Short mmCIF file of C-alpha atoms and ligand atoms in Angstrom, two decimals:
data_model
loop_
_atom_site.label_atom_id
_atom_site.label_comp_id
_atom_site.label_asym_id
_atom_site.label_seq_id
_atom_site.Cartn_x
_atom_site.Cartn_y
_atom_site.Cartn_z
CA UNK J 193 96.89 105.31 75.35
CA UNK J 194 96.72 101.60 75.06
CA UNK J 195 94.01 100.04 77.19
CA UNK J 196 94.55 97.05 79.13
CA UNK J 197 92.26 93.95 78.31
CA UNK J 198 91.07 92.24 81.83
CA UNK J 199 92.40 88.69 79.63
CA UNK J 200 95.92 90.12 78.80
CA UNK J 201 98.73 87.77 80.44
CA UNK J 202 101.80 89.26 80.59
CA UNK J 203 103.25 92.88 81.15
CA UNK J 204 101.35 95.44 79.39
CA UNK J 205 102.46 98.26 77.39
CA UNK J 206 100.28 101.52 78.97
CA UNK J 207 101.73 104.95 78.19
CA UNK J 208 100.72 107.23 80.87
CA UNK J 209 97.89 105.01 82.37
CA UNK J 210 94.80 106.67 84.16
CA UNK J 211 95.33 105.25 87.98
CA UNK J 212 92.04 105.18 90.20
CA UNK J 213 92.94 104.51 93.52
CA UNK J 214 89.67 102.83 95.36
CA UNK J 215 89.60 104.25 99.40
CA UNK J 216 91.97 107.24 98.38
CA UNK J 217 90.92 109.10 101.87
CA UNK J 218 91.66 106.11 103.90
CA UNK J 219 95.27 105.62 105.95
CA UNK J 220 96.36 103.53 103.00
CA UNK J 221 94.79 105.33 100.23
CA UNK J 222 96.72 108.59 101.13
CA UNK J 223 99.69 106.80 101.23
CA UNK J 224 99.16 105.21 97.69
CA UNK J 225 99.08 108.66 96.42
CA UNK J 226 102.12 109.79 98.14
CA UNK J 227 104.10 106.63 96.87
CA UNK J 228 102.43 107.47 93.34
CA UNK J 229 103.99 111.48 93.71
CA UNK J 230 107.28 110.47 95.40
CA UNK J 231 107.95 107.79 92.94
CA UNK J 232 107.12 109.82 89.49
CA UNK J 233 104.74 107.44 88.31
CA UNK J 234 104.24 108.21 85.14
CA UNK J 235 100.51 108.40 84.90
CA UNK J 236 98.43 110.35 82.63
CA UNK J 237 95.32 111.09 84.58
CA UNK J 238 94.20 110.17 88.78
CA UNK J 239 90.90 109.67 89.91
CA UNK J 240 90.30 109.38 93.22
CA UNK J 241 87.80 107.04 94.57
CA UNK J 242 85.62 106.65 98.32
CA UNK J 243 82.36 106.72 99.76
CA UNK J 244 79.38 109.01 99.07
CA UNK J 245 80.66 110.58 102.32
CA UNK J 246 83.77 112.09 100.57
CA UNK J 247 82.34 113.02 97.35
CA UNK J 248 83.55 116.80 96.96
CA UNK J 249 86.07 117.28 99.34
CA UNK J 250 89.60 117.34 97.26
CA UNK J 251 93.00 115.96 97.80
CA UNK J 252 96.65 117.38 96.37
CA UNK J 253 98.14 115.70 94.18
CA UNK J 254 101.43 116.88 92.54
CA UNK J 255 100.62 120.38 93.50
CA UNK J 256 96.82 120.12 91.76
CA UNK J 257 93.70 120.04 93.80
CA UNK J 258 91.78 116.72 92.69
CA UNK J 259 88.11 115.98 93.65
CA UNK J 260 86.90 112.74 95.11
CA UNK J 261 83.96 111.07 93.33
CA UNK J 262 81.70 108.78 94.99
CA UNK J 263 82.44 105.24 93.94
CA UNK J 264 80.10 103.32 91.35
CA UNK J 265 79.97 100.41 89.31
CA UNK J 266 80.15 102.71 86.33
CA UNK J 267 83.78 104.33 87.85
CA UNK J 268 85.90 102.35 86.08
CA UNK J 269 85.21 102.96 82.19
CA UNK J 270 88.36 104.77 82.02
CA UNK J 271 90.59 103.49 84.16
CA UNK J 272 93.68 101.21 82.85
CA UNK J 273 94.33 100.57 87.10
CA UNK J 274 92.41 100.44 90.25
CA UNK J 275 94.27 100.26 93.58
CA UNK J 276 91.97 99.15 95.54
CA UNK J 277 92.02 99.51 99.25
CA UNK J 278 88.46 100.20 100.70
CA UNK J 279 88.24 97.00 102.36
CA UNK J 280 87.60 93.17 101.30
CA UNK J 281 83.67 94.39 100.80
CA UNK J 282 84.34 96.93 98.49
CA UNK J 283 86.80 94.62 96.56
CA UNK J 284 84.47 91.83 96.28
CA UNK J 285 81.77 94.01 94.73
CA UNK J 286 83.24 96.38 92.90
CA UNK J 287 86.53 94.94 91.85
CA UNK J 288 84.97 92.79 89.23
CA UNK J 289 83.31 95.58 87.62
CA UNK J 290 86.65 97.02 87.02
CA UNK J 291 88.11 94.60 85.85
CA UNK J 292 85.14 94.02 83.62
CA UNK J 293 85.36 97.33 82.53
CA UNK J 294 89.39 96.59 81.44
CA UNK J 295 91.28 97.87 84.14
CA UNK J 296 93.97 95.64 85.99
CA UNK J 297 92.86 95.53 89.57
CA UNK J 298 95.37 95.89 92.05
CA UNK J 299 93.20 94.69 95.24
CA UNK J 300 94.85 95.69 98.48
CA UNK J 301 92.54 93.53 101.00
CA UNK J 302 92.08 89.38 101.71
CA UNK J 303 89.31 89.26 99.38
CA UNK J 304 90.93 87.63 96.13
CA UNK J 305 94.50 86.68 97.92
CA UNK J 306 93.95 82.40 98.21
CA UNK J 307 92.32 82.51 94.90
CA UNK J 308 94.12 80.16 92.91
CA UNK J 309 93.12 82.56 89.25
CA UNK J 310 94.65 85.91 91.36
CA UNK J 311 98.23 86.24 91.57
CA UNK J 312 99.74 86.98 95.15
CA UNK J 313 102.86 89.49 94.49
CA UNK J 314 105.75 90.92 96.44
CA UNK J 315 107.63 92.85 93.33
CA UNK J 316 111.17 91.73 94.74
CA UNK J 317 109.79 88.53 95.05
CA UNK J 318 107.64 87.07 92.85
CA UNK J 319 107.33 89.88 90.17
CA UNK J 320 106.57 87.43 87.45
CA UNK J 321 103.19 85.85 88.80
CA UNK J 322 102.10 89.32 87.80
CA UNK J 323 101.86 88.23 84.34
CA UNK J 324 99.52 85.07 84.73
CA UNK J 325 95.86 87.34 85.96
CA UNK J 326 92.82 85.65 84.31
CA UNK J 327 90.22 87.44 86.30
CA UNK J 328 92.25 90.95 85.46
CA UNK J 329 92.87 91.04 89.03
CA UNK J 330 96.39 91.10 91.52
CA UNK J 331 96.27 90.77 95.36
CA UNK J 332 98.54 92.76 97.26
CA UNK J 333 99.27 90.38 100.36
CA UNK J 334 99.24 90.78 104.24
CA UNK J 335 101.15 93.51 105.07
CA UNK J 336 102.92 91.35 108.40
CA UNK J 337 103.47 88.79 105.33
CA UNK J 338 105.19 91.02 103.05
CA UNK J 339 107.83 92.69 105.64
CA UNK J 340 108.59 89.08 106.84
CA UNK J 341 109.03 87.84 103.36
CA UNK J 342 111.43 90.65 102.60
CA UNK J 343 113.62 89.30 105.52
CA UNK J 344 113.16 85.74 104.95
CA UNK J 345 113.75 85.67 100.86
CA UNK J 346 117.20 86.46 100.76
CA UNK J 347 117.94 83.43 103.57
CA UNK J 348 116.05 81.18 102.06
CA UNK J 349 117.72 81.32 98.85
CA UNK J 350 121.09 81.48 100.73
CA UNK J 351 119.61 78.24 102.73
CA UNK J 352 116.07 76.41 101.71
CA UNK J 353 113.93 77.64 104.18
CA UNK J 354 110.96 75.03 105.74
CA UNK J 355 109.23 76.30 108.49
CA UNK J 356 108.98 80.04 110.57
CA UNK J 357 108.05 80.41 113.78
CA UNK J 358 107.10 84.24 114.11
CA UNK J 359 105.67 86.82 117.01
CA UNK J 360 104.07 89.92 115.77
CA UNK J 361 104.00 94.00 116.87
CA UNK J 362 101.89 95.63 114.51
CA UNK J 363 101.00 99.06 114.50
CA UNK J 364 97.61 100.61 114.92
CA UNK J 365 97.53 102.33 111.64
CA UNK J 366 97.10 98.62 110.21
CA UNK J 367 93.36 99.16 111.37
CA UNK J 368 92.95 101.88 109.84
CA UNK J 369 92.21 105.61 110.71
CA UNK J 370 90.66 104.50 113.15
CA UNK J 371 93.13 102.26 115.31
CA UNK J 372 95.02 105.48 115.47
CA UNK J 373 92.06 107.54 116.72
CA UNK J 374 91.33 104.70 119.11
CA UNK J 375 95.09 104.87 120.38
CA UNK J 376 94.98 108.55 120.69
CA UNK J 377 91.67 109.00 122.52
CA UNK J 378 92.46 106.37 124.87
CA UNK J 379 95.72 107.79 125.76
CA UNK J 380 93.66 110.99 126.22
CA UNK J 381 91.07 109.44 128.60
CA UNK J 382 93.93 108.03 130.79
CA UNK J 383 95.36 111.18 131.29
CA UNK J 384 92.39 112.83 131.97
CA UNK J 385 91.43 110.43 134.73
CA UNK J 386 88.85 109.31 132.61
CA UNK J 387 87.73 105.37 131.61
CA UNK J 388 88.35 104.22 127.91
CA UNK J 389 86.29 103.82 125.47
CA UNK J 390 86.55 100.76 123.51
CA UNK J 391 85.61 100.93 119.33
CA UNK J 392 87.90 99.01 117.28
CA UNK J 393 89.98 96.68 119.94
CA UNK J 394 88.54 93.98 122.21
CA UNK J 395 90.65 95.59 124.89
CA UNK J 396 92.76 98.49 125.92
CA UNK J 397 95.10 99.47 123.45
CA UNK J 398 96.71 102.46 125.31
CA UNK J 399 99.51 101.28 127.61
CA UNK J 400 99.07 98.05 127.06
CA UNK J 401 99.72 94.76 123.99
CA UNK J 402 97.10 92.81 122.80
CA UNK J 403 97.67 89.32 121.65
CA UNK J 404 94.56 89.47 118.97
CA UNK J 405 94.73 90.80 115.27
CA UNK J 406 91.10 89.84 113.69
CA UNK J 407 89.05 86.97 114.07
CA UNK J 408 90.10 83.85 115.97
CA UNK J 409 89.60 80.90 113.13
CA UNK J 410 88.75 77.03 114.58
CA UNK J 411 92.18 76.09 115.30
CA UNK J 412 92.76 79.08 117.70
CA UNK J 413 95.32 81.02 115.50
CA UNK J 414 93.63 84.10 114.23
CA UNK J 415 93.04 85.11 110.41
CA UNK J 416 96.39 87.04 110.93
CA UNK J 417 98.28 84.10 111.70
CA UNK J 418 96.66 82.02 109.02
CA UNK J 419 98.01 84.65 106.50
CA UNK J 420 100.95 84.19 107.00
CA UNK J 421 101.11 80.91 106.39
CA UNK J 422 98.87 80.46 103.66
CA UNK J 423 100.33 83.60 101.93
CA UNK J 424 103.65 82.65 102.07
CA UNK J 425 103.38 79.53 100.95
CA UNK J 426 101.86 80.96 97.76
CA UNK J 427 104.10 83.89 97.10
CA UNK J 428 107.25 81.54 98.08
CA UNK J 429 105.83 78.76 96.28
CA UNK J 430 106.83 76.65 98.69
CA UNK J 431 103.30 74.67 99.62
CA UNK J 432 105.18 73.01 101.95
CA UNK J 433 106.12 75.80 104.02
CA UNK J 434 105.57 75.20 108.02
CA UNK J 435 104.59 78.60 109.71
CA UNK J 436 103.33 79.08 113.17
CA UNK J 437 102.93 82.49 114.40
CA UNK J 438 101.50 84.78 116.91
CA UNK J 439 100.28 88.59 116.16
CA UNK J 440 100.17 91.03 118.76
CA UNK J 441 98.95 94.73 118.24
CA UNK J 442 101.10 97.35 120.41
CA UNK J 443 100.37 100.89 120.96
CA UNK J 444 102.66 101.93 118.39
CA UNK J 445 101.44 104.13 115.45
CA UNK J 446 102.84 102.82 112.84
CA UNK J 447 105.63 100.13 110.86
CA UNK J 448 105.12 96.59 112.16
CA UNK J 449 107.68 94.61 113.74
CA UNK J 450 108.28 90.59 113.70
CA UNK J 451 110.57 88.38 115.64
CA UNK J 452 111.41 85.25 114.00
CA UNK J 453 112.35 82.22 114.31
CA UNK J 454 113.20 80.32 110.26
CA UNK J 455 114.42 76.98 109.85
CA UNK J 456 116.55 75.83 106.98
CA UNK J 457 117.34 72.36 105.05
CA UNK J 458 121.45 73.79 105.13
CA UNK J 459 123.48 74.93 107.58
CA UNK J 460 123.32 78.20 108.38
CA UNK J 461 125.80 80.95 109.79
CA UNK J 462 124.83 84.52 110.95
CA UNK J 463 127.86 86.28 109.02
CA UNK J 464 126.38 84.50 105.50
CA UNK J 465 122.78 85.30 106.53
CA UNK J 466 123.90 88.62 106.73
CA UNK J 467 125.64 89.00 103.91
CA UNK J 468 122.52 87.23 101.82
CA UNK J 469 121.11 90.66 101.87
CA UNK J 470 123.94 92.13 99.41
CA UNK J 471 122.32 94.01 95.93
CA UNK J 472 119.08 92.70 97.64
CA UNK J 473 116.78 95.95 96.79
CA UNK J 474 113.82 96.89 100.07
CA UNK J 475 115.85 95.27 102.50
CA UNK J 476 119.21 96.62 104.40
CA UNK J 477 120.75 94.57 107.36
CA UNK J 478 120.67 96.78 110.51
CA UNK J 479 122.50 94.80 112.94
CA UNK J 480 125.57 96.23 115.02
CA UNK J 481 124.92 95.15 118.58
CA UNK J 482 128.25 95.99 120.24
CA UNK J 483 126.51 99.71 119.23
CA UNK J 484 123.34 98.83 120.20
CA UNK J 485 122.38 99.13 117.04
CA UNK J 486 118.46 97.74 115.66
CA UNK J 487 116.13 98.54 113.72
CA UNK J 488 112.92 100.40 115.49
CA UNK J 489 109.63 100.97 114.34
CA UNK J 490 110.57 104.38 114.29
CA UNK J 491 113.31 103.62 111.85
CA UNK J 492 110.68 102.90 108.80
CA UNK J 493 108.31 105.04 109.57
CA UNK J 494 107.83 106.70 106.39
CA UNK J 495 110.50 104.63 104.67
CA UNK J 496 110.14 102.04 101.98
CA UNK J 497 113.15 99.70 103.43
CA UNK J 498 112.13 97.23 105.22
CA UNK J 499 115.17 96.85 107.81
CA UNK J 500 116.69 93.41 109.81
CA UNK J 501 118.64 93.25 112.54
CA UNK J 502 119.41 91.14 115.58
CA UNK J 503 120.44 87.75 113.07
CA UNK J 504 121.94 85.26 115.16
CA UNK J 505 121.80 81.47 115.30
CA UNK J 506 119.21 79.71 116.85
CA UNK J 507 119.89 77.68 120.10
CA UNK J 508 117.11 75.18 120.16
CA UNK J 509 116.49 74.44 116.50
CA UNK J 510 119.12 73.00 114.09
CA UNK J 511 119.90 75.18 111.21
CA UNK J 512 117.77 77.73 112.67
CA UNK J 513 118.06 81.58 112.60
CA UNK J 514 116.79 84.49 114.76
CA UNK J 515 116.26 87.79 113.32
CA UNK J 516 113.97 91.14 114.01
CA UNK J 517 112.24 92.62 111.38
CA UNK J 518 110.77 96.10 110.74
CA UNK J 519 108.67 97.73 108.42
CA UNK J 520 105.98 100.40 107.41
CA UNK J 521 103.12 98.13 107.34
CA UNK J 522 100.90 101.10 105.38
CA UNK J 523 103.85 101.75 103.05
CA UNK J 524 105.64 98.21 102.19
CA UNK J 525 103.04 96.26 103.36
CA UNK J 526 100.34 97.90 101.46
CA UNK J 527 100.66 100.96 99.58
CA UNK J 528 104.30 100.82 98.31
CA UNK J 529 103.93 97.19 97.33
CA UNK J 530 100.17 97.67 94.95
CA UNK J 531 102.00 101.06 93.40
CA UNK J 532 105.82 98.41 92.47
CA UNK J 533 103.32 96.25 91.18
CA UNK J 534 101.43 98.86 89.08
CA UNK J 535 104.96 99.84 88.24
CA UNK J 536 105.85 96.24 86.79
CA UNK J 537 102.68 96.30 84.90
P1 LIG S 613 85.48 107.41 103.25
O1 LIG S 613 86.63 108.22 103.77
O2 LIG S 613 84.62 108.17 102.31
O3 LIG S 613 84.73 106.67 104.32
P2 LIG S 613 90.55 103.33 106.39
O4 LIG S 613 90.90 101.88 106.20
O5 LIG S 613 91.75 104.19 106.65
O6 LIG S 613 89.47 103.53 107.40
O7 LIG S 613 89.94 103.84 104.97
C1 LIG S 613 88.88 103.21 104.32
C2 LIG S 613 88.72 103.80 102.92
O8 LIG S 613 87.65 103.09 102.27
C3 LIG S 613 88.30 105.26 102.92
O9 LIG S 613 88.82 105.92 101.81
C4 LIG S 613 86.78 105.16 102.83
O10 LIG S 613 86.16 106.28 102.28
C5 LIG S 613 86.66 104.01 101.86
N1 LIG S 613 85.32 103.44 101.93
C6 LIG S 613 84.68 102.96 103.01
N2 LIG S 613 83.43 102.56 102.69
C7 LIG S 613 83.28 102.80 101.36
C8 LIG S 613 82.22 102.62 100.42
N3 LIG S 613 81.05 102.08 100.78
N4 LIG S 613 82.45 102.97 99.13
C9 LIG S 613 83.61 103.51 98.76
N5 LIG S 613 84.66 103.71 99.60
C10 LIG S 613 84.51 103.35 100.88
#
C-alpha cells in the first residue's frame, strides 16, 4: 500500500487505503460508514474512532463486527485517511497529528474551512482544489452551503451568478444525536401534558421554528449565515459573491431545505435554468407544479440527490431566480461529500 505524505499535492495513488473515520458513533459518523459500504469503497482496512466512552462497543461494517478504539494522538500511524467528524475541538487537536502522522485529513467541522492552506471542496464542484493541501488537510463545508451550491452551480454557469438571498429549514439531525433526542422528548412531554425540557435549543423545538442556528456573530447574522457566505465565496471562487441569508431550524428530522433567491449578471429564463441541470451529477430538477409536484424533505431522506424545484423568475430583482432546494444535510452535506472527496483522492 502506498502511503500518503501530509506534503503530497495532487491526487494520490492508494491501493486499498486504511480509512479511520474520527466520531464513527455520532449521527454523521454512522452515516460515513454507510456511504463507505453502499458505495464499495475500496478500502483495505476501517478503524473506527470516538471517545473513551465508546471504546469496546462494535459497529457492522460490511457484514463484520468492528470495535471502536478510544481516540489518541498515537491513532493515526496507520491510517492513509481520517474522516473526521467529532466536532471543530476534536479537529483542531487531533487533526494535525494525523496529518502529521501521513494521513490526508478529511475534517468534517468549521475548524480548518476559512483557512486559506485547507482546501474547501464540493466534489461536483470544485474537485480540483483537492489537489493543492499543504497542511495534509481538506474541509468538508457547511452542510446548508453544500445543498445550496449544488442548486446554484449549474445556474451560475448557465448565468454568472452575484449575490443569493437565502432562508433556511434545517433539520435537527444537523445538531447531532442529540437535536433528534431533543425533538423527540419534547414531542413526548407535550403529549404527556408535561413542560419541555430545553438541552440543545434556546427554545422549543417541538411544534414550533426557530429562527437561530449557532451563535449570533456582531453583525446579527449567526455563524450559519456567515457560512454561507464566506464558504461560497471560496468554493465558487467568486470573492465577490453577495449572500444574505437567514437559517431557521424546524422540527423536521432530517434533509435541510433552502429557499432562494440568486441574482445573475445575464438574463435569465426558468425553462434554461431548468434545463442547466442536464448530465449535472447530485442534482435532478423536481419541478412539475400543475402536479403539485416538489421536492420534500422527505424526498432525500436517505438519498444522495440533492433535488430543486419550484424555479421561477424573480419579480422584484432583475435577472433574478427563485428556486427550493432539498437535501440530506447528514448525507450530502456531510458524510456523502468527505467519503466523494476520499473517493477523488
Ligand atoms: P461518543 O459517541 O463516544 O461520544 P454527534 O455529533 O452525533 O453527537 O456525534 C459526535 C461524535 O464525536 C461521536 O462519535 C462521539 O463519540 C465523538 N466524540 C465526542 N467527544 C469525543 C472525544 N473527546 N474524543 C473522541 N470522539 C469524541
Amino acid at each position: 500500500m502506498l502511503r500518503a505524505p501530509a506534503k503530497d499535492a495532487g491526487f494520490i495513488q492508494m491501493n486499498h487505503p486504511t480509512v479511520a473515520i474520527v466520531g464513527a458513533t455520532g449521527a454523521v459518523g454512522v452515516e460515513m460508514l454507510l456511504c463507505l459500504e453502499q458505495r464499495n469503497f475500496p478500502l483495505g482496512k476501517l478503524k473506527l474512532l470516538a471517545s473513551a466512552r465508546s471504546a469496546g462497543k462494535t459497529m457492522t461494517f460490511r457484514g463484520e463486527e468492528i470495535t471502536v478504539e478510544a481516540l489518541t494522538h498515537d491513532s493515526f500511524g496507520d491510517v492513509d485517511i481520517a474522516l473526521f467528524s467529532a466536532g471543530g475541538g476534536i479537529s483542531l487537536e487531533y487533526g494535525p497529528s494525523a496529518a502529521k502522522a501521513g494521513a490526508v485529513v478529511i475534517d468534517n467541522s468549521s475548524a480548518f474551512r476559512m483557512d486559506a492552506d485547507v482546501p474547501l471542496v464540493v466534489p461536483e464542484i470544485n474537485p480540483e482544489a483537492a489537489k493543492n493541501r499543504p497542511r495534509g488537510i481538506i474541509a468538508n463545508p457547511n452542510c446548508t452551503t453544500i445543498i445550496s451550491l449544488m442548486a446554484l452551480k449549474p445556474l451560475h454557469d448557465a448565468f454568472g451568478m452575484c449575490s443569493i438571498i437565502a432562508s433556511t429549514y434545517q433539520a435537527v439531525s444537523g445538531s447531532g444525536a442529540q437535536g433528534i433526542i431533543e425533538l423527540e422528548e419534547q414531542m413526548k412531554a407535550i403529549n404527556a401534558g408535561e413542560p419541555v425540557t430545553l438541552k440543545v435549543y434556546p427554545r422549543q423545538i417541538a411544534f414550533n421554528v426557530i429562527p437561530q442556528v449557532d451563535t449570533f456573530t456582531e453583525n446579527g447574522y449567526t455563524k450559519e449565515e456567515m457560512k454561507m457566505l464566506h464558504e461560497g465565496r471560496k468554493i465558487m471562487n467568486l470573492p465577490d459573491l453577495r449572500v444574505s441569508c437567514t437559517c431557521v431550524r424546524v422540527p423536521v428530522y432530517r434533509s435541510h431545505s433552502v429557499s432562494i433567491t440568486a441574482q445573475f449578471e445575464r438574463p435569465v429564463d426558468a425553462d434554461a435554468a431548468r434545463a442547466s441541470y442536464a448530465g449535472r451529477p447530485g442534482v435532478k430538477v423536481v419541478d412539475d407544479i400543475t402536479n403539485k409536484v416538489f421536492p420534500v424533505p422527505l424526498d432525500t431522506t436517505g438519498k444522495d440527490d440533492c433535488l430543486v424545484g419550484r424555479i421561477r423568475k424573480n419579480l422584484v430583482f432583475e435577472n433574478a431566480l427563485d428556486l427550493w432546494v432539498v437535501g440530506d444535510q447528514v448525507r450530502k452535506g456531510a458524510a456523502l461529500n468527505a467519503v466523494q472527496i476520499a473517493e477523488i483522492l
